[in-house]
Structures are given as structure tokens and as C-alpha cells.
Amino acid sequence: MASESEDRQRAIWENREAEAGAGQAPSEASGDPRLQAVNRQQMAWRAVDVEQLITEDHPARAIWHLVGKLDLSAFYKGIGAVEGEAGRPALDPQLLISLWIFGYSEGVSSAREIARLCEFDPAYQWLTGLQPVNYHSLSDFRVGHREALDKLFTEVLGLLSAEGLVSLQRVMHDGTKIKACAGADTFRRKEKIRAHLEMARQQVREMGDSQNEELSQRVAKARQRAAHERQERLERAEKELQELRARKSTAEAQREARVSETDPEARIMKQSGGGYAPAYNVQISTDAARGIIVGVGLSQSAGDWGQLDGAMDRIQEKLGRLPEQVVVDGGFTSREAILDMDRRGVDFIGAIADTTVRAASQFARRGVEAAFRPEAFAYHSESDTYTCPAGKVLHYERKHRDIGVTDYYYRASATDCGSCEFRKNCCHANTNAGRSVVRAEEAPAVAAFRAKMATEEAKQIYRQRGAVAEFPNAWIKTKIGLRQFRLRGLAKVTMETMWACLTYNIQQWIRLRWRELSMPRTV
Ligand code: SF4
């Protein structure tokens, strides 16, 4: 069918021919503009110089070049197609890795979208050499090589280290919450999950009798697959809930425990922008020298407490040594972490909670006036006693050992406090016992840490933490768009994070090395 512009063009020509036939010159005032017709009815062959599809300094070349330098043998395991035998050759892991890295760097994290871009986008076409790539191959590859991906991350780190981009003199570590691929309304208690699981099993059993269905084979298979996947997800949810309940200390907490039926391994976590959502806690260690990610891990724990030790293990495993110094915020800083870092020989910079402030608020709540708080009690080391503001003696009572600290308890006699004129200002809640005070004796490493953190030098280092540690977190969320995982389950979201961090590191290499070095661009 002729297009509107073709009709229009034909009308103009017919008009001109009529004018010419009448021996009249087309007047300038009455002539319509002559336009080039768009012909979509034609078949055309175009010569494409694949090498010229992208510029010499295009990032796709850099990614292909870098990936080509790595040992990808771990990805070759499991490839069925072999030389000398019949069958379709497998896609080269160098290509699939490059496509994923380039896709992530462009904010594309969908296998379908990358496959679509391979059909027309010059950069993707250059990478594939104009060959189509099936999205199933891309999707399966992303999650099918966990160990190989981990090794690849280590390989890239080794390369960056060899090029002087990783020093490990100072590492900033931080955690960030990334939303899971599940809604908050998918969290259920034990009874509901069991009921849904029974329904899913029933559905799968009924689907076994395909004679009852007047469906095409393809639709029937798709439905069966969906029903099986739902059953498997609910079975995982039931198992995950059992483990979660086993960790709860009270019967009430066990009853209230819930997991998501969509992603059972996700946990409800507080989000940085406010509110709560199912999420994973992504732990990232960044080398302060050039901003390279030197360690990445995932946690189901909503808090960062206790995450630092694992982060150090990952750096040690990846780079064969520990950082000289690690800097973290208050969420990671505990006496336990201080002792761990001391044991490992890592200089620790952090923000430990000011226990004095916390104690002051607790005393205020209990109605203890400022003049009767612990600092108003005088300690006498020679007799190991305290004297209260009223001049009464508090004797040693007991001690309690905790990690990095021993608390010594001292108490005044009930008689002294009972008859004291300051009782209502000091310990009005005590009816049967005298006032007590606690003397905390911290481990030498903890005391040394507090002294260090009081220095201007340590405070200055700590002030640099935010800019370095939060940059990769922000980059991964804004550039790559990883604000919410596409995949489900701890193992798969770990891989999704690894791809994102790998892309971040390669992007840093492109910025710091590829663009500044005059590398040969022929690959
Ligand atoms: S209440 Fe007891 S501890 Fe407090 S000032 Fe009086 S005697 Fe001392």
C-alpha cells in the first residue's frame, strides 16, 4: 500500500507534468516543495564494517580487551561442544562476560534487553560480530558459574593490583541495603506457608493429568513449569522459616517469625530513604587509594554489627593479604571488632559509641540527678572502694566479663542509703538495696583504640570514610541501577552483586588506565 508521502509526491509530479504539457512554466508562487520519497517497499543490502561500528576509544573495546587478558578456563567447564565433534559451537565466555559487563555499565541488567540490543545497537553488534545472542544463553550464563565468577573477580583484582591501582594501605568498608525481588506483603507465618504449599502440591498433581486440559503443549508446559517453581519456592520458604524459628529464643518470637514466599532468604530491613522493605545487606570494601572494590559479600542481617571479620577474610582470600588500615562507621565498631582487628594486626579506625552519653540518658530516665551520677563517686584503688557524694563507702560486690571489658560492681549498704537525705536524688527506686556503681575495665587494645580515636589525625582519616566508602554503593545503585535485585535467593543475588562490582572495577580501570595509556586498539 502506498504511503501518504508517496501519494503526495505523485500528486505533485502529476501537477507539474500537467503544467509542462500546457507549455506553462511552473510559477514560483504556486509550486509545491519537491520532496524525497521514503521507499519502504525496497530490499537493500548494506555493507557493514564491523570494526568501524564503534570509535577507537569506545568502552566496549576496553572491556573486550580486558576480559581477553583474563584466565577464563573456569567458564569453559561444562561446555558440551568440543572440537572434532558434530554440534553447534557454544558461545564464547569472553563474549558473554563482555556483554554482561558492558550491559551493566550502561545500566542494562536484563538478559532480554541485552539480547534485543545485540540486534541493532552498534556497541553490542561490535561485541557479537553481528551474531544474534539468545537471551536464555545470557540469563543462564549470569547465574550458572558462581565459582568461576568469583575467580574472575579475583583475577580482575590481581590485574588491577599489578597495575598499581590497589594498595591496601587504607580500606573503607561499608554496608548498603538493596531491595529484594519480593514485596513486603509476601511474608507469611508457618501456617499460611504450609497451606499454600499444600495447594501448590495439589496443583502440580492435578497438572500431571494433561488429558483434562485443552491447551496447546507449549502453554501446558509453561503452566507446569510455573506450578513446579511455585512449589519449590514454597518448599524453600518452609525450610528457611524452620531455620529462622530455630534461631529465635522465645516461643512468641518463633510464632511471629515470617519469611517471604517469593524470596524466602530476603529479610525485612530498614531502607536508607526511610521505611522498611525486603532486602539484602550488601557489604563492600573499597581501597581508598583509587576507589577499587577489594571485597564484596552479602548478608541477611539487617545490621552491620559483626560483618567486619568476614570482610577481612574476603580481602585476605582475594588479595592474599590484609589491609594495613580499615575504616568503618559506628555500625561496625564494637569492642569485639576492635579486638578482632588488633588480633589480625589491622589498624582500626571507627566510631565507637560514647557510653558516657548513653549512661547519662539512662540515669536521667531513672531520675538520678547529675550530682549523683557515677562520675560523682570517687574510686580508691588502694582499698578498691568508692565513696559517694554523701561520704559513704561502696564496697566491691561482683564482676562480669564481656568481650573486651570487665565490669566491676560496687554497692553502698542498704542502711546508709535508707537513711540518706539524698536518697530521692540518688537512688529512689532502690527499696531493698543500696546504690551501686559500675567500674568498667576495658582490654588494653580497646583502651588504646579510644585514645587513638581522640587524636586529630584519626578523626581526619575517619572524615574521609563517607566519600570513599559510599561512592561505589551510590555508583552501583545509580549507574547500574541496582536498587532492586532482579534475581532471587542469597546465592543468585550474590552473583548479581558480583557482576555489578566487577563492572564497577572494570569501569575504574577504563577511567584510570585505558584512557590514559595508548594501548593498541586492535584486538
Ligand atoms: S543514697 Fe546512698 S549512695 Fe546515694 S548519696 Fe546517699 S548514701 Fe550515698
Short mmCIF file of N, CA and C and ligand atoms in Angstrom, two decimals, residues 372 377 387-394 412-428 434-436, ligand 1:
data_model
loop_
_atom_site.label_atom_id
_atom_site.label_comp_id
_atom_site.label_asym_id
_atom_site.label_seq_id
_atom_site.Cartn_x
_atom_site.Cartn_y
_atom_site.Cartn_z
N PHE A 372 24.69 13.02 91.27
CA PHE A 372 24.79 11.68 91.87
C PHE A 372 25.04 10.60 90.81
N PHE A 377 31.14 9.81 92.05
CA PHE A 377 31.62 8.85 93.05
C PHE A 377 33.14 8.70 92.89
N THR A 387 33.63 6.14 97.17
CA THR A 387 32.97 6.99 98.17
C THR A 387 31.90 7.78 97.45
N CYS A 388 30.68 7.80 98.00
CA CYS A 388 29.57 8.51 97.36
C CYS A 388 29.59 9.99 97.75
N PRO A 389 28.76 10.85 97.11
CA PRO A 389 28.74 12.29 97.44
C PRO A 389 28.39 12.56 98.92
N ALA A 390 27.74 11.58 99.57
CA ALA A 390 27.42 11.77 100.99
C ALA A 390 28.53 11.24 101.89
N GLY A 391 29.62 10.78 101.31
CA GLY A 391 30.77 10.30 102.08
C GLY A 391 30.67 8.85 102.52
N LYS A 392 29.68 8.12 102.05
CA LYS A 392 29.53 6.71 102.42
C LYS A 392 30.35 5.83 101.48
N VAL A 393 30.75 4.65 101.99
CA VAL A 393 31.63 3.76 101.22
C VAL A 393 30.81 2.71 100.45
N LEU A 394 31.20 2.49 99.19
CA LEU A 394 30.61 1.43 98.36
C LEU A 394 31.67 0.34 98.20
N ALA A 412 26.66 0.43 97.93
CA ALA A 412 26.56 1.02 99.28
C ALA A 412 25.63 0.15 100.12
N SER A 413 25.71 0.29 101.43
CA SER A 413 24.83 -0.55 102.26
C SER A 413 23.41 0.00 102.22
N ALA A 414 22.44 -0.90 102.35
CA ALA A 414 21.03 -0.51 102.32
C ALA A 414 20.73 0.44 103.48
N THR A 415 21.42 0.25 104.59
CA THR A 415 21.18 1.09 105.77
C THR A 415 21.60 2.52 105.48
N ASP A 416 22.83 2.67 104.89
CA ASP A 416 23.32 4.02 104.60
C ASP A 416 22.37 4.76 103.66
N CYS A 417 21.96 4.09 102.59
CA CYS A 417 21.10 4.75 101.60
C CYS A 417 19.70 4.99 102.17
N GLY A 418 19.22 4.02 102.97
CA GLY A 418 17.87 4.14 103.54
C GLY A 418 17.71 5.37 104.40
N SER A 419 18.79 5.76 105.08
CA SER A 419 18.69 6.91 105.99
C SER A 419 19.30 8.17 105.37
N CYS A 420 19.66 8.13 104.10
CA CYS A 420 20.36 9.27 103.48
C CYS A 420 19.38 10.35 103.04
N GLU A 421 19.77 11.58 103.28
CA GLU A 421 18.89 12.71 102.90
C GLU A 421 18.84 12.91 101.38
N PHE A 422 19.82 12.31 100.65
CA PHE A 422 19.86 12.48 99.18
C PHE A 422 19.23 11.30 98.44
N ARG A 423 18.65 10.43 99.16
CA ARG A 423 18.15 9.18 98.55
C ARG A 423 17.27 9.44 97.32
N LYS A 424 16.34 10.40 97.42
CA LYS A 424 15.43 10.61 96.28
C LYS A 424 16.16 11.19 95.06
N ASN A 425 17.31 11.82 95.27
CA ASN A 425 18.08 12.35 94.13
C ASN A 425 19.06 11.31 93.58
N CYS A 426 19.32 10.28 94.39
CA CYS A 426 20.41 9.34 94.05
C CYS A 426 19.89 7.97 93.63
N CYS A 427 19.00 7.37 94.42
CA CYS A 427 18.55 6.01 94.08
C CYS A 427 17.17 5.75 94.70
N HIS A 428 16.23 6.60 94.35
CA HIS A 428 14.90 6.49 94.98
C HIS A 428 14.18 5.19 94.62
N GLY A 434 21.22 -0.89 98.57
CA GLY A 434 21.89 0.41 98.45
C GLY A 434 22.23 0.71 96.99
N ARG A 435 22.71 1.91 96.76
CA ARG A 435 23.09 2.36 95.42
C ARG A 435 24.33 1.60 94.93
N SER A 436 24.35 1.30 93.64
CA SER A 436 25.55 0.63 93.09
C SER A 436 26.16 1.48 91.98
S1 SF4 B 1 21.70 7.45 98.63
FE1 SF4 B 1 23.38 6.13 99.27
S2 SF4 B 1 24.88 6.31 97.65
FE2 SF4 B 1 23.43 7.96 97.41
S3 SF4 B 1 24.38 9.67 98.36
FE3 SF4 B 1 23.07 8.68 99.86
S4 SF4 B 1 24.33 7.22 100.92
FE4 SF4 B 1 25.42 7.84 99.14
#
